[in-house]
């Protein structure tokens, strides 16, 4: 889909804005006046109140150069921010994508808290995100199920400023789509080796990619990661992606680490069958890291960033590890594996250690679909944030809020840490009590963070994909790509020259 900024748009469908109470904004108002009150009449008949995502679909009256006009609510104008404009544009695309229309014109307006140029840039971003589809395996789509929309014009005078921002945003969208694609791919297609090969492609945009195979991991002492992988016929991979965009080439990078379980059966501690297919998304952390690397490379971020993803399949094969096994980690610490379904923390133990050992980063952030417990705590609205550093925590919270990928801070403490002590090894991988499950997972990973290294862990089990009929115009597929926008914004705000 093509996005253009033009002074005055023309096309099949025009989308205009309305605020709460049904108040038509400037262009909508002008159009209403020019058509003898057609828009306000239609809005009244539809009981339109201008709430976010409410739409009045008007067959364009004579004298208007469009076949349809969509009056779309943006909610309370005083509270409307860039994200509200993105959703507004998203609803317009959602309505038109497969409607037969080929060309949509978005008419952004200046809002109390958003300039017109910013509104234009956000509209373009929202339109792009909303147009995502994952149709790779649908060979029998009927014509009416196929997208018809090919062009979106954002109508804006003096579009240069908006265009400059939109080019950067387009890079981020590529990163989000990369993450969504990876999470959506079925687990027979996306497994550690094929995942690593897709990451290899990032070399074409200037990312340095290194892929470790099991023999090397064995030499490095990654017994926890390899222990998870040993039940599967698919060998593990550990992939590093390096982007050295800072003008100080030797400046310490920030390290992003991702959990990449391409399928999580639970292993010998087998999961129940119902809904197990969702565990193809258990590599959402690795996908977010990969998507962020793609975004920052495409927009040539002036920062040094390294992404490390641990890729395994957790299967109950004949060589699978058993509950009770004790494994060695690269850090030298030993782990008693009491539940093979708490595998994310096992692979992260080695990946987080490796990232610090190899790259001496200035900070480490790991993302993982780590626990069902974080869904119990926060649902699908916020990811769980853990951090040992206040500045880093605040920077992540504000990056998430700005990008609509919100996090909620969760606690860490010695009392929770004690819950993974065991007489049999340095630690066990579950507490054994049905309490504070997401926190216990975070405490476990924290044991592999070196003293003095700022670290954050984001439990994205509730946000990497959305269950059932969740309505989000910016994320039309099951996979959300959660984390890419947050990480990209964090790097732009805190780590760029
Ligand atoms: N991948 C799961 C966590 C998960 C659950 C992600 C639901 C997305 C949706 C993780 O590996 C897991 O199985 N965690 C266990 C931990 C438990 C055994 C301590 C869980 O949450 O039940
Ligand atoms: Mn598991
Ligand atoms: Zn898992």
XYZ file of C-alpha atoms and ligand atoms in Angstrom, residues 259 264 271 279 282 339 341-343 345 369-373 375 430 461 465, ligand 1:
41
model
C 13.052 -15.486 24.312
C 6.405 -24.617 23.687
C 0.842 -28.476 28.646
C 2.519 -21.572 21.811
C 6.295 -18.232 22.345
C 9.260 -28.041 35.697
C 7.535 -25.888 31.135
C 9.388 -23.055 32.883
C 11.810 -23.152 29.950
C 13.953 -18.511 32.001
C 6.473 -14.445 26.746
C 7.518 -15.797 30.107
C 4.486 -16.517 32.280
C 0.768 -17.102 32.190
C 0.795 -15.382 35.565
C -1.819 -12.366 32.130
C 9.996 -22.755 39.724
C 3.014 -13.142 27.527
C -0.613 -11.703 20.600
N 5.370 -19.792 27.342
C 4.828 -19.988 28.631
C 4.122 -18.765 29.187
C 2.888 -18.298 28.457
C 1.632 -18.713 28.872
C 2.972 -17.421 27.402
C 0.488 -18.266 28.225
C 1.830 -16.972 26.757
C 0.588 -17.401 27.166
C 5.941 -20.362 29.605
O 6.989 -21.076 29.060
C 5.329 -21.227 30.650
O 4.908 -22.303 30.338
N 5.289 -20.739 31.884
C 4.728 -21.454 32.963
C 5.636 -21.276 34.161
C 5.307 -22.190 35.309
C 5.594 -23.613 34.938
C 6.137 -21.760 36.505
C 3.341 -20.889 33.230
O 3.138 -19.685 33.055
O 2.460 -21.669 33.568
